Amino acid sequence: METLLLELADYKKTGIISTADAEKLGCAAKILREGGLAAFPTETVYGLGGNALDQHAAAAIYAAKGRPSDNPLIVHISCMAELPPVVEEIPVRAQKLAEAFWPGPLTMIMKKAKAVPYETTGGLDTVAVRMPEHAAARQLIALSGIPVAAPSANTSGRPSPTTAEHVAEDLMGKIGAIVDGGPAGIGVESTIVDLSGKKAVLLRPGAITREMLETVLGEQVEMDPALERPLDASIHPKAPGMKYRHYAPKAQMMLAEPADGIYSAEGLGRITERLCREADERLSRGQRVGIICSGETLPVYEKAYGGREDVILASLGSHEKEENIAHNLFSVLREMDARGVEFIAAEGVRKEALGYAIMNRMKKAAGQNVVLV
Ligand code: TXA
Ligand code: MG
């Protein structure tokens, strides 16, 4: 146990731990408790964990990610008994939403307890809290005996990691250990709802939709205005992290949606035509092009570009199964980077339920470069 711990505490040799290895999971928990960093799987994306009550651990997380320290961290707990120590009070709405959706992909903003340092909350008097559903995540948090602050385990500005390999790409040699639980199920980050004010406000869309929140609360949930308008200097998103060029591939990206919002055969036809035109233009300038499409449109692109070495085709899956699209999105964006793509032409998805969260991430990846066809 002790030599194993020493090895894991050596950041130059980031250890990869299987979720099935109880002894090593115990070591990762000890690293967290003692102020070190360890990445772990959740059902949304992988997180980079550190002790939420330790200001130095929070500073180490920002350093490892290369993230601005005004961007607050989400505090992860494993059971309801761990909530009161990190918040000033539990609002009635939070109690209801926790009963309905925890453990799960929902983060709630509440007033912070004194014990949570401002380094963890990016200087705010509120704290974001989530109880993940992933078994290994909860086991690790419970074993560590502390609330675990964890942003997504990517280098700041890169797409969030959905596999242990993605985490290793970004953080190898910078953290103690990576717990490998295979691909994350959902693939986009948790829904964030702010419950610290008079009204419930949606700050980041995710797998728990606005409609699901409204059904449980029996009232309207407001939307952070920054979600619907392109960011400019006059709009400050309430989740500070939403202002950064997040989820971004290295390539420039163009996203196409049908003007009427309907992904019918006609709508998809207009999209493929527009994206092929853009791709051809880029190829004529000698650029390497990536096309992010769906199962429905892949054959069109295969016919146009099949066998070409300078065109990378990636289908996210069928429009009928948006869970698959969410699951594949960040992997595909990373793949485009890895293959040296300079321009990405991407097809949108229907903005309903999980599709709304997917489009939020795709628009960010495209730097709001969206064309309506
Ligand atoms: O699914 C997830 O939420 C993943 C996994 C690891 O749990 N975590 C994650 O963390 O996505 P991160 O740090 O990449 O995103 C946290 C977001 C940021 O946009 C941040 O600004 C916002 O939550 N946030 C955190 N605390 C906040 C607060 N007190 N008020 C408003 N926004 C807050
Ligand atoms: Mg993130």
mmCIF file of C-alpha atoms and ligand atoms in Angstrom:
data_model
loop_
_atom_site.group_PDB
_atom_site.id
_atom_site.type_symbol
_atom_site.label_atom_id
_atom_site.label_comp_id
_atom_site.label_asym_id
_atom_site.label_seq_id
_atom_site.Cartn_x
_atom_site.Cartn_y
_atom_site.Cartn_z
ATOM 1 C CA MET A 1 0.000 0.000 0.000
ATOM 2 C CA GLU A 2 2.695 2.509 0.991
ATOM 3 C CA THR A 3 4.984 2.000 -2.046
ATOM 4 C CA LEU A 4 1.966 2.077 -4.316
ATOM 5 C CA LEU A 5 0.943 5.378 -2.781
ATOM 6 C CA LEU A 6 4.423 6.795 -3.264
ATOM 7 C CA GLU A 7 4.341 5.836 -6.927
ATOM 8 C CA LEU A 8 0.935 7.464 -7.416
ATOM 9 C CA ALA A 9 2.027 10.597 -5.571
ATOM 10 C CA ASP A 10 4.806 11.039 -8.156
ATOM 11 C CA TYR A 11 3.142 13.289 -10.735
ATOM 12 C CA LYS A 12 5.825 12.609 -13.346
ATOM 13 C CA LYS A 13 4.513 9.031 -13.517
ATOM 14 C CA THR A 14 0.748 9.480 -13.583
ATOM 15 C CA GLY A 15 -0.650 6.024 -12.712
ATOM 16 C CA ILE A 16 -3.663 4.607 -14.580
ATOM 17 C CA ILE A 17 -5.955 2.750 -12.212
ATOM 18 C CA SER A 18 -8.732 0.313 -13.062
ATOM 19 C CA THR A 19 -12.050 0.903 -11.285
ATOM 20 C CA ALA A 20 -11.997 -2.799 -10.422
ATOM 21 C CA ASP A 21 -8.770 -2.461 -8.370
ATOM 22 C CA ALA A 22 -10.082 -1.667 -4.872
ATOM 23 C CA GLU A 23 -6.612 -1.237 -3.360
ATOM 24 C CA LYS A 24 -5.494 1.301 -5.948
ATOM 25 C CA LEU A 25 -8.820 3.143 -5.752
ATOM 26 C CA GLY A 26 -8.103 3.456 -2.015
ATOM 27 C CA CYS A 27 -4.715 4.981 -2.868
ATOM 28 C CA ALA A 28 -6.316 7.489 -5.247
ATOM 29 C CA ALA A 29 -8.742 8.438 -2.459
ATOM 30 C CA LYS A 30 -5.793 8.951 -0.113
ATOM 31 C CA ILE A 31 -4.053 11.175 -2.667
ATOM 32 C CA LEU A 32 -7.199 13.359 -2.766
ATOM 33 C CA ARG A 33 -7.501 13.488 1.006
ATOM 34 C CA GLU A 34 -3.868 14.543 1.347
ATOM 35 C CA GLY A 35 -4.151 17.452 -1.082
ATOM 36 C CA GLY A 36 -3.116 15.723 -4.329
ATOM 37 C CA LEU A 37 -4.924 15.419 -7.669
ATOM 38 C CA ALA A 38 -6.584 12.415 -9.308
ATOM 39 C CA ALA A 39 -8.859 12.206 -12.369
ATOM 40 C CA PHE A 40 -11.926 9.955 -12.300
ATOM 41 C CA PRO A 41 -14.839 8.931 -14.521
ATOM 42 C CA THR A 42 -18.366 10.241 -14.069
ATOM 43 C CA GLU A 43 -21.470 9.530 -16.140
ATOM 44 C CA THR A 44 -21.062 12.899 -17.950
ATOM 45 C CA VAL A 45 -17.324 13.465 -18.589
ATOM 46 C CA TYR A 46 -14.106 12.730 -16.659
ATOM 47 C CA GLY A 47 -13.353 15.032 -13.711
ATOM 48 C CA LEU A 48 -10.039 16.274 -12.291
ATOM 49 C CA GLY A 49 -10.441 15.887 -8.524
ATOM 50 C CA GLY A 50 -8.887 17.628 -5.545
ATOM 51 C CA ASN A 51 -9.936 18.399 -1.944
ATOM 52 C CA ALA A 52 -12.683 21.069 -2.231
ATOM 53 C CA LEU A 53 -11.930 22.345 1.284
ATOM 54 C CA ASP A 54 -8.226 22.882 0.604
ATOM 55 C CA GLN A 55 -7.299 26.141 -1.136
ATOM 56 C CA HIS A 56 -3.952 24.726 -2.253
ATOM 57 C CA ALA A 57 -5.636 21.749 -3.937
ATOM 58 C CA ALA A 58 -7.932 24.168 -5.800
ATOM 59 C CA ALA A 59 -4.895 26.187 -6.928
ATOM 60 C CA ALA A 60 -3.195 22.969 -8.089
ATOM 61 C CA ILE A 61 -6.287 22.069 -10.175
ATOM 62 C CA TYR A 62 -6.193 25.457 -11.947
ATOM 63 C CA ALA A 63 -2.470 25.031 -12.586
ATOM 64 C CA ALA A 64 -2.812 21.484 -14.015
ATOM 65 C CA LYS A 65 -5.628 22.564 -16.357
ATOM 66 C CA GLY A 66 -4.042 25.898 -17.259
ATOM 67 C CA ARG A 67 -7.410 27.390 -16.300
ATOM 68 C CA PRO A 68 -8.132 30.954 -15.166
ATOM 69 C CA SER A 69 -8.740 30.904 -11.404
ATOM 70 C CA ASP A 70 -11.914 33.041 -11.643
ATOM 71 C CA ASN A 71 -13.685 30.012 -13.109
ATOM 72 C CA PRO A 72 -15.285 28.163 -10.160
ATOM 73 C CA LEU A 73 -15.128 24.401 -9.598
ATOM 74 C CA ILE A 74 -17.985 21.934 -9.052
ATOM 75 C CA VAL A 75 -17.930 20.218 -5.639
ATOM 76 C CA HIS A 76 -18.768 16.496 -5.868
ATOM 77 C CA ILE A 77 -20.378 14.556 -3.015
ATOM 78 C CA SER A 78 -21.308 10.877 -2.673
ATOM 79 C CA CYS A 79 -24.443 11.062 -0.481
ATOM 80 C CA MET A 80 -26.926 13.585 0.961
ATOM 81 C CA ALA A 81 -25.183 13.634 4.361
ATOM 82 C CA GLU A 82 -22.217 15.312 2.642
ATOM 83 C CA LEU A 83 -24.279 18.282 1.409
ATOM 84 C CA PRO A 84 -24.898 20.351 4.601
ATOM 85 C CA PRO A 85 -21.169 20.884 5.337
ATOM 86 C CA VAL A 86 -20.598 22.638 1.975
ATOM 87 C CA VAL A 87 -23.691 24.896 1.753
ATOM 88 C CA GLU A 88 -25.067 27.631 4.005
ATOM 89 C CA GLU A 89 -28.585 26.233 3.671
ATOM 90 C CA ILE A 90 -30.448 23.758 1.471
ATOM 91 C CA PRO A 91 -33.166 25.603 -0.486
ATOM 92 C CA VAL A 92 -36.523 23.765 -0.771
ATOM 93 C CA ARG A 93 -36.023 23.626 -4.560
ATOM 94 C CA ALA A 94 -32.651 21.925 -4.101
ATOM 95 C CA GLN A 95 -34.197 19.334 -1.802
ATOM 96 C CA LYS A 96 -36.853 18.532 -4.423
ATOM 97 C CA LEU A 97 -34.405 18.370 -7.319
ATOM 98 C CA ALA A 98 -31.957 16.233 -5.325
ATOM 99 C CA GLU A 99 -34.732 13.738 -4.571
ATOM 100 C CA ALA A 100 -35.646 13.571 -8.255
ATOM 101 C CA PHE A 101 -32.245 13.685 -9.993
ATOM 102 C CA TRP A 102 -29.403 12.823 -7.580
ATOM 103 C CA PRO A 103 -27.286 10.898 -8.004
ATOM 104 C CA GLY A 104 -27.118 12.103 -11.594
ATOM 105 C CA PRO A 105 -26.029 14.712 -14.175
ATOM 106 C CA LEU A 106 -27.362 17.776 -12.322
ATOM 107 C CA THR A 107 -25.279 20.511 -10.654
ATOM 108 C CA MET A 108 -27.002 22.939 -8.284
ATOM 109 C CA ILE A 109 -25.703 26.367 -7.245
ATOM 110 C CA MET A 110 -26.373 27.301 -3.603
ATOM 111 C CA LYS A 111 -24.923 29.716 -1.047
ATOM 112 C CA LYS A 112 -21.585 28.358 0.114
ATOM 113 C CA ALA A 113 -20.663 27.326 3.647
ATOM 114 C CA LYS A 114 -17.682 29.115 5.247
ATOM 115 C CA ALA A 115 -15.675 25.895 5.072
ATOM 116 C CA VAL A 116 -15.527 26.104 1.260
ATOM 117 C CA PRO A 117 -12.615 28.390 0.336
ATOM 118 C CA TYR A 118 -12.974 31.170 -2.251
ATOM 119 C CA GLU A 119 -10.234 29.454 -4.283
ATOM 120 C CA THR A 120 -12.749 26.647 -4.951
ATOM 121 C CA THR A 121 -15.630 29.006 -5.851
ATOM 122 C CA GLY A 122 -13.589 31.436 -7.945
ATOM 123 C CA GLY A 123 -14.266 34.189 -5.413
ATOM 124 C CA LEU A 124 -18.058 33.690 -5.392
ATOM 125 C CA ASP A 125 -20.286 33.377 -2.300
ATOM 126 C CA THR A 126 -22.070 30.489 -4.000
ATOM 127 C CA VAL A 127 -20.935 26.911 -4.594
ATOM 128 C CA ALA A 128 -21.823 24.418 -7.338
ATOM 129 C CA VAL A 129 -22.604 20.929 -5.999
ATOM 130 C CA ARG A 130 -23.207 17.631 -7.797
ATOM 131 C CA MET A 131 -23.711 14.022 -6.689
ATOM 132 C CA PRO A 132 -22.582 11.910 -9.668
ATOM 133 C CA GLU A 133 -24.228 8.588 -10.413
ATOM 134 C CA HIS A 134 -21.110 6.762 -11.619
ATOM 135 C CA ALA A 135 -20.325 3.980 -9.100
ATOM 136 C CA ALA A 136 -16.528 4.444 -9.151
ATOM 137 C CA ALA A 137 -16.863 8.219 -8.742
ATOM 138 C CA ARG A 138 -19.047 7.838 -5.675
ATOM 139 C CA GLN A 139 -16.831 5.110 -4.261
ATOM 140 C CA LEU A 140 -13.764 7.341 -4.657
ATOM 141 C CA ILE A 141 -15.461 10.356 -3.042
ATOM 142 C CA ALA A 142 -16.807 8.253 -0.166
ATOM 143 C CA LEU A 143 -13.388 6.629 0.421
ATOM 144 C CA SER A 144 -11.636 10.007 0.387
ATOM 145 C CA GLY A 145 -13.917 11.290 3.153
ATOM 146 C CA ILE A 146 -13.896 14.833 1.683
ATOM 147 C CA PRO A 147 -15.984 16.808 -0.816
ATOM 148 C CA VAL A 148 -14.127 16.584 -4.132
ATOM 149 C CA ALA A 149 -13.774 19.670 -6.345
ATOM 150 C CA ALA A 150 -13.633 18.563 -9.965
ATOM 151 C CA PRO A 151 -13.761 20.474 -13.214
ATOM 152 C CA SER A 152 -13.708 18.485 -16.453
ATOM 153 C CA ALA A 153 -10.280 16.803 -16.696
ATOM 154 C CA ASN A 154 -9.118 18.549 -19.885
ATOM 155 C CA THR A 155 -6.573 21.249 -20.557
ATOM 156 C CA SER A 156 -8.520 24.518 -20.467
ATOM 157 C CA GLY A 157 -10.000 25.293 -23.887
ATOM 158 C CA ARG A 158 -9.919 21.701 -25.223
ATOM 159 C CA PRO A 159 -13.012 19.497 -25.573
ATOM 160 C CA SER A 160 -14.004 17.768 -22.317
ATOM 161 C CA PRO A 161 -12.582 14.249 -21.913
ATOM 162 C CA THR A 162 -14.916 11.278 -22.218
ATOM 163 C CA THR A 163 -12.276 8.540 -21.910
ATOM 164 C CA ALA A 164 -9.204 7.966 -19.712
ATOM 165 C CA GLU A 165 -7.080 8.260 -22.891
ATOM 166 C CA HIS A 166 -8.381 11.809 -23.440
ATOM 167 C CA VAL A 167 -7.401 12.675 -19.856
ATOM 168 C CA ALA A 168 -3.944 11.171 -20.374
ATOM 169 C CA GLU A 169 -3.497 13.254 -23.578
ATOM 170 C CA ASP A 170 -4.006 16.459 -21.589
ATOM 171 C CA LEU A 171 -2.808 15.735 -18.051
ATOM 172 C CA MET A 172 -0.196 12.942 -18.147
ATOM 173 C CA GLY A 173 2.700 13.914 -15.875
ATOM 174 C CA LYS A 174 0.665 16.665 -14.184
ATOM 175 C CA ILE A 175 -1.508 14.672 -11.743
ATOM 176 C CA GLY A 176 -1.168 11.670 -9.404
ATOM 177 C CA ALA A 177 -3.526 9.173 -11.007
ATOM 178 C CA ILE A 178 -6.247 8.582 -13.580
ATOM 179 C CA VAL A 179 -9.042 6.186 -12.649
ATOM 180 C CA ASP A 180 -10.058 4.456 -15.903
ATOM 181 C CA GLY A 181 -13.760 3.585 -16.041
ATOM 182 C CA GLY A 182 -14.051 3.304 -19.830
ATOM 183 C CA PRO A 183 -16.019 5.767 -21.973
ATOM 184 C CA ALA A 184 -18.336 8.174 -20.098
ATOM 185 C CA GLY A 185 -21.964 7.263 -20.782
ATOM 186 C CA ILE A 186 -23.645 10.618 -21.421
ATOM 187 C CA GLY A 187 -20.748 12.516 -22.983
ATOM 188 C CA VAL A 188 -21.783 16.135 -22.291
ATOM 189 C CA GLU A 189 -21.313 17.909 -18.959
ATOM 190 C CA SER A 190 -24.015 18.155 -16.281
ATOM 191 C CA THR A 191 -26.961 20.543 -16.364
ATOM 192 C CA ILE A 192 -26.295 23.551 -14.085
ATOM 193 C CA VAL A 193 -29.199 25.258 -12.309
ATOM 194 C CA ASP A 194 -28.748 28.264 -10.018
ATOM 195 C CA LEU A 195 -30.904 28.028 -6.884
ATOM 196 C CA SER A 196 -29.162 30.763 -4.916
ATOM 197 C CA GLY A 197 -31.571 33.551 -5.933
ATOM 198 C CA LYS A 198 -35.328 34.197 -5.960
ATOM 199 C CA LYS A 199 -35.880 32.161 -9.141
ATOM 200 C CA ALA A 200 -34.369 28.950 -10.475
ATOM 201 C CA VAL A 201 -32.128 29.772 -13.464
ATOM 202 C CA LEU A 202 -30.661 27.349 -16.009
ATOM 203 C CA LEU A 203 -26.975 28.228 -16.547
ATOM 204 C CA ARG A 204 -25.803 25.249 -18.639
ATOM 205 C CA PRO A 205 -28.028 22.742 -20.473
ATOM 206 C CA GLY A 206 -27.346 19.016 -20.061
ATOM 207 C CA ALA A 207 -29.068 15.636 -19.918
ATOM 208 C CA ILE A 208 -31.503 16.860 -17.232
ATOM 209 C CA THR A 209 -33.598 19.201 -19.379
ATOM 210 C CA ARG A 210 -35.305 22.468 -18.439
ATOM 211 C CA GLU A 211 -38.685 20.710 -18.863
ATOM 212 C CA MET A 212 -37.631 17.963 -16.413
ATOM 213 C CA LEU A 213 -36.627 20.604 -13.835
ATOM 214 C CA GLU A 214 -39.903 22.505 -14.347
ATOM 215 C CA THR A 215 -41.984 19.352 -13.920
ATOM 216 C CA VAL A 216 -40.397 18.598 -10.549
ATOM 217 C CA LEU A 217 -40.418 22.219 -9.309
ATOM 218 C CA GLY A 218 -43.918 22.962 -10.611
ATOM 219 C CA GLU A 219 -42.757 26.406 -11.796
ATOM 220 C CA GLN A 220 -40.919 28.058 -14.635
ATOM 221 C CA VAL A 221 -37.126 27.833 -14.767
ATOM 222 C CA GLU A 222 -35.532 30.971 -16.248
ATOM 223 C CA MET A 223 -32.736 30.786 -18.802
ATOM 224 C CA ASP A 224 -29.466 32.627 -18.375
ATOM 225 C CA PRO A 225 -29.671 35.210 -21.224
ATOM 226 C CA ALA A 226 -26.126 34.312 -22.247
ATOM 227 C CA LEU A 227 -27.408 30.882 -23.408
ATOM 228 C CA GLU A 228 -29.459 32.269 -26.261
ATOM 229 C CA ARG A 229 -27.380 35.151 -27.540
ATOM 230 C CA PRO A 230 -23.862 35.157 -28.893
ATOM 231 C CA LEU A 231 -21.519 36.419 -26.211
ATOM 232 C CA ASP A 232 -20.550 40.040 -26.370
ATOM 233 C CA ALA A 233 -19.153 42.402 -23.806
ATOM 234 C CA SER A 234 -22.603 43.421 -22.545
ATOM 235 C CA ILE A 235 -23.729 39.925 -21.525
ATOM 236 C CA HIS A 236 -22.076 38.220 -18.589
ATOM 237 C CA PRO A 237 -23.002 34.546 -18.219
ATOM 238 C CA LYS A 238 -23.712 33.617 -14.581
ATOM 239 C CA ALA A 239 -21.600 30.477 -14.919
ATOM 240 C CA PRO A 240 -18.231 32.162 -15.470
ATOM 241 C CA GLY A 241 -16.908 29.117 -17.351
ATOM 242 C CA MET A 242 -19.475 29.611 -20.116
ATOM 243 C CA LYS A 243 -17.700 32.763 -21.313
ATOM 244 C CA TYR A 244 -14.537 30.993 -22.382
ATOM 245 C CA ARG A 245 -14.040 29.478 -25.836
ATOM 246 C CA HIS A 246 -14.811 26.050 -24.479
ATOM 247 C CA TYR A 247 -15.098 22.632 -26.093
ATOM 248 C CA ALA A 248 -13.025 23.984 -28.907
ATOM 249 C CA PRO A 249 -11.188 21.946 -31.493
ATOM 250 C CA LYS A 250 -8.039 23.508 -32.959
ATOM 251 C CA ALA A 251 -9.667 23.778 -36.388
ATOM 252 C CA GLN A 252 -12.000 26.541 -37.455
ATOM 253 C CA MET A 253 -15.557 25.180 -37.517
ATOM 254 C CA MET A 254 -18.798 25.997 -39.344
ATOM 255 C CA LEU A 255 -22.112 24.630 -38.065
ATOM 256 C CA ALA A 256 -25.163 24.355 -40.360
ATOM 257 C CA GLU A 257 -28.782 24.183 -39.183
ATOM 258 C CA PRO A 258 -32.060 24.185 -41.125
ATOM 259 C CA ALA A 259 -33.623 27.681 -40.968
ATOM 260 C CA ASP A 260 -36.974 26.160 -39.966
ATOM 261 C CA GLY A 261 -35.348 23.932 -37.337
ATOM 262 C CA ILE A 262 -36.741 20.794 -39.007
ATOM 263 C CA TYR A 263 -34.292 17.985 -39.784
ATOM 264 C CA SER A 264 -36.400 16.476 -42.558
ATOM 265 C CA ALA A 265 -34.895 14.876 -45.668
ATOM 266 C CA GLU A 266 -35.210 18.303 -47.339
ATOM 267 C CA GLY A 267 -33.592 20.112 -44.416
ATOM 268 C CA LEU A 268 -30.700 17.623 -44.350
ATOM 269 C CA GLY A 269 -30.406 17.974 -48.134
ATOM 270 C CA ARG A 270 -29.912 21.736 -47.815
ATOM 271 C CA ILE A 271 -27.304 21.173 -45.105
ATOM 272 C CA THR A 272 -25.248 18.645 -47.097
ATOM 273 C CA GLU A 273 -25.321 20.921 -50.136
ATOM 274 C CA ARG A 274 -24.106 23.925 -48.125
ATOM 275 C CA LEU A 275 -21.421 21.986 -46.250
ATOM 276 C CA CYS A 276 -20.102 20.314 -49.425
ATOM 277 C CA ARG A 277 -19.837 23.745 -51.056
ATOM 278 C CA GLU A 278 -17.840 25.048 -48.081
ATOM 279 C CA ALA A 279 -15.679 21.900 -47.939
ATOM 280 C CA ASP A 280 -14.893 22.153 -51.686
ATOM 281 C CA GLU A 281 -13.883 25.777 -51.264
ATOM 282 C CA ARG A 282 -11.517 24.914 -48.405
ATOM 283 C CA LEU A 283 -10.079 21.920 -50.253
ATOM 284 C CA SER A 284 -9.368 24.105 -53.268
ATOM 285 C CA ARG A 285 -7.248 26.259 -50.950
ATOM 286 C CA GLY A 286 -5.308 23.160 -49.903
ATOM 287 C CA GLN A 287 -6.845 22.852 -46.432
ATOM 288 C CA ARG A 288 -7.429 19.567 -44.632
ATOM 289 C CA VAL A 289 -11.182 19.257 -44.028
ATOM 290 C CA GLY A 290 -13.223 17.370 -41.429
ATOM 291 C CA ILE A 291 -16.937 16.712 -41.859
ATOM 292 C CA ILE A 292 -19.064 15.971 -38.786
ATOM 293 C CA CYS A 293 -22.339 14.457 -39.951
ATOM 294 C CA SER A 294 -25.050 11.958 -39.017
ATOM 295 C CA GLY A 295 -25.871 8.394 -39.964
ATOM 296 C CA GLU A 296 -28.523 9.850 -42.274
ATOM 297 C CA THR A 297 -26.096 12.040 -44.271
ATOM 298 C CA LEU A 298 -22.858 10.011 -44.147
ATOM 299 C CA PRO A 299 -23.581 8.246 -47.488
ATOM 300 C CA VAL A 300 -23.792 11.627 -49.255
ATOM 301 C CA TYR A 301 -20.315 12.627 -48.072
ATOM 302 C CA GLU A 302 -18.903 9.164 -48.727
ATOM 303 C CA LYS A 303 -20.061 9.482 -52.305
ATOM 304 C CA ALA A 304 -18.531 12.947 -52.640
ATOM 305 C CA TYR A 305 -15.254 12.445 -50.782
ATOM 306 C CA GLY A 306 -14.764 8.688 -50.186
ATOM 307 C CA GLY A 307 -11.110 7.655 -50.455
ATOM 308 C CA ARG A 308 -9.742 11.201 -50.229
ATOM 309 C CA GLU A 309 -6.844 11.509 -47.840
ATOM 310 C CA ASP A 310 -7.470 15.204 -47.106
ATOM 311 C CA VAL A 311 -11.099 14.715 -45.968
ATOM 312 C CA ILE A 312 -11.913 13.143 -42.580
ATOM 313 C CA LEU A 313 -15.522 11.966 -42.271
ATOM 314 C CA ALA A 314 -17.106 11.324 -38.859
ATOM 315 C CA SER A 315 -20.725 10.417 -38.191
ATOM 316 C CA LEU A 316 -22.037 11.183 -34.683
ATOM 317 C CA GLY A 317 -24.887 8.696 -35.163
ATOM 318 C CA SER A 318 -28.521 8.886 -36.182
ATOM 319 C CA HIS A 319 -30.740 11.928 -35.534
ATOM 320 C CA GLU A 320 -33.184 9.402 -34.060
ATOM 321 C CA LYS A 321 -30.755 8.671 -31.216
ATOM 322 C CA GLU A 322 -29.468 11.886 -29.749
ATOM 323 C CA GLU A 323 -27.946 10.003 -26.769
ATOM 324 C CA ASN A 324 -25.444 8.494 -29.232
ATOM 325 C CA ILE A 325 -24.686 11.925 -30.693
ATOM 326 C CA ALA A 326 -23.965 13.345 -27.204
ATOM 327 C CA HIS A 327 -21.850 10.298 -26.355
ATOM 328 C CA ASN A 328 -19.669 10.678 -29.483
ATOM 329 C CA LEU A 329 -19.366 14.466 -29.810
ATOM 330 C CA PHE A 330 -16.244 15.293 -27.774
ATOM 331 C CA SER A 331 -14.367 12.196 -28.999
ATOM 332 C CA VAL A 332 -15.008 13.223 -32.589
ATOM 333 C CA LEU A 333 -13.842 16.812 -31.930
ATOM 334 C CA ARG A 334 -10.632 15.449 -30.409
ATOM 335 C CA GLU A 335 -10.193 13.063 -33.335
ATOM 336 C CA MET A 336 -10.365 16.032 -35.727
ATOM 337 C CA ASP A 337 -7.514 17.674 -33.794
ATOM 338 C CA ALA A 338 -5.496 14.458 -33.776
ATOM 339 C CA ARG A 339 -5.874 14.080 -37.573
ATOM 340 C CA GLY A 340 -4.631 17.621 -38.204
ATOM 341 C CA VAL A 341 -7.911 18.949 -39.585
ATOM 342 C CA GLU A 342 -7.855 22.705 -40.357
ATOM 343 C CA PHE A 343 -11.522 23.260 -41.128
ATOM 344 C CA ILE A 344 -14.590 21.417 -39.815
ATOM 345 C CA ALA A 345 -17.971 21.484 -41.553
ATOM 346 C CA ALA A 346 -20.576 20.233 -39.075
ATOM 347 C CA GLU A 347 -24.266 19.341 -39.207
ATOM 348 C CA GLY A 348 -26.490 20.505 -36.319
ATOM 349 C CA VAL A 349 -29.091 18.491 -34.405
ATOM 350 C CA ARG A 350 -32.678 19.148 -33.349
ATOM 351 C CA LYS A 351 -32.620 21.548 -30.373
ATOM 352 C CA GLU A 352 -34.962 19.530 -28.173
ATOM 353 C CA ALA A 353 -34.195 17.789 -24.863
ATOM 354 C CA LEU A 354 -30.598 16.501 -24.951
ATOM 355 C CA GLY A 355 -30.262 18.037 -28.429
ATOM 356 C CA TYR A 356 -30.373 21.498 -26.837
ATOM 357 C CA ALA A 357 -27.287 20.648 -24.741
ATOM 358 C CA ILE A 358 -25.534 19.148 -27.783
ATOM 359 C CA MET A 359 -26.150 22.294 -29.858
ATOM 360 C CA ASN A 360 -24.927 24.497 -26.988
ATOM 361 C CA ARG A 361 -21.572 22.638 -27.090
ATOM 362 C CA MET A 362 -21.425 22.552 -30.897
ATOM 363 C CA LYS A 363 -22.040 26.302 -31.160
ATOM 364 C CA LYS A 364 -19.231 26.943 -28.707
ATOM 365 C CA ALA A 365 -16.922 24.647 -30.645
ATOM 366 C CA ALA A 366 -17.828 26.636 -33.776
ATOM 367 C CA GLY A 367 -17.188 29.948 -31.979
ATOM 368 C CA GLN A 368 -20.854 30.788 -32.841
ATOM 369 C CA ASN A 369 -20.136 30.424 -36.590
ATOM 370 C CA VAL A 370 -23.607 29.080 -37.432
ATOM 371 C CA VAL A 371 -25.268 29.206 -40.873
ATOM 372 C CA LEU A 372 -29.012 28.758 -41.383
ATOM 373 C CA VAL A 373 -29.936 27.035 -44.647
HETATM 374 O O1 TXA B 1 -20.544 17.097 -15.713
HETATM 375 C C1 TXA B 1 -19.889 17.908 -15.091
HETATM 376 O O2 TXA B 1 -20.408 18.889 -14.509
HETATM 377 C C2 TXA B 1 -18.370 17.722 -15.039
HETATM 378 C C3 TXA B 1 -18.084 16.463 -14.202
HETATM 379 C C4 TXA B 1 -16.633 16.262 -13.947
HETATM 380 O O3 TXA B 1 -18.817 16.518 -13.004
HETATM 381 N N1 TXA B 1 -17.715 18.884 -14.506
HETATM 382 C C5 TXA B 1 -17.617 20.044 -15.205
HETATM 383 O O4 TXA B 1 -16.902 21.032 -14.563
HETATM 384 O O5 TXA B 1 -18.111 20.211 -16.291
HETATM 385 P P1 TXA B 1 -16.350 22.347 -15.287
HETATM 386 O O6 TXA B 1 -15.460 22.980 -14.293
HETATM 387 O O7 TXA B 1 -15.746 21.998 -16.578
HETATM 388 O O8 TXA B 1 -17.603 23.244 -15.462
HETATM 389 C C6 TXA B 1 -18.164 23.889 -14.329
HETATM 390 C C7 TXA B 1 -19.042 25.021 -14.739
HETATM 391 C C8 TXA B 1 -18.270 26.242 -15.206
HETATM 392 O O9 TXA B 1 -18.916 26.805 -16.337
HETATM 393 C C9 TXA B 1 -18.364 27.174 -13.993
HETATM 394 O O10 TXA B 1 -18.266 28.513 -14.355
HETATM 395 C C10 TXA B 1 -19.727 26.811 -13.425
HETATM 396 O O11 TXA B 1 -19.789 25.428 -13.581
HETATM 397 N N2 TXA B 1 -19.830 27.115 -11.975
HETATM 398 C C11 TXA B 1 -19.181 26.511 -10.961
HETATM 399 N N3 TXA B 1 -19.473 27.102 -9.782
HETATM 400 C C12 TXA B 1 -20.357 28.083 -10.056
HETATM 401 C C13 TXA B 1 -21.032 29.066 -9.260
HETATM 402 N N4 TXA B 1 -20.861 29.132 -7.955
HETATM 403 N N5 TXA B 1 -21.862 29.930 -9.896
HETATM 404 C C14 TXA B 1 -22.050 29.845 -11.242
HETATM 405 N N6 TXA B 1 -21.424 28.952 -12.036
HETATM 406 C C15 TXA B 1 -20.585 28.086 -11.464
HETATM 407 MG MG MG B 2 -14.995 22.113 -18.410
#
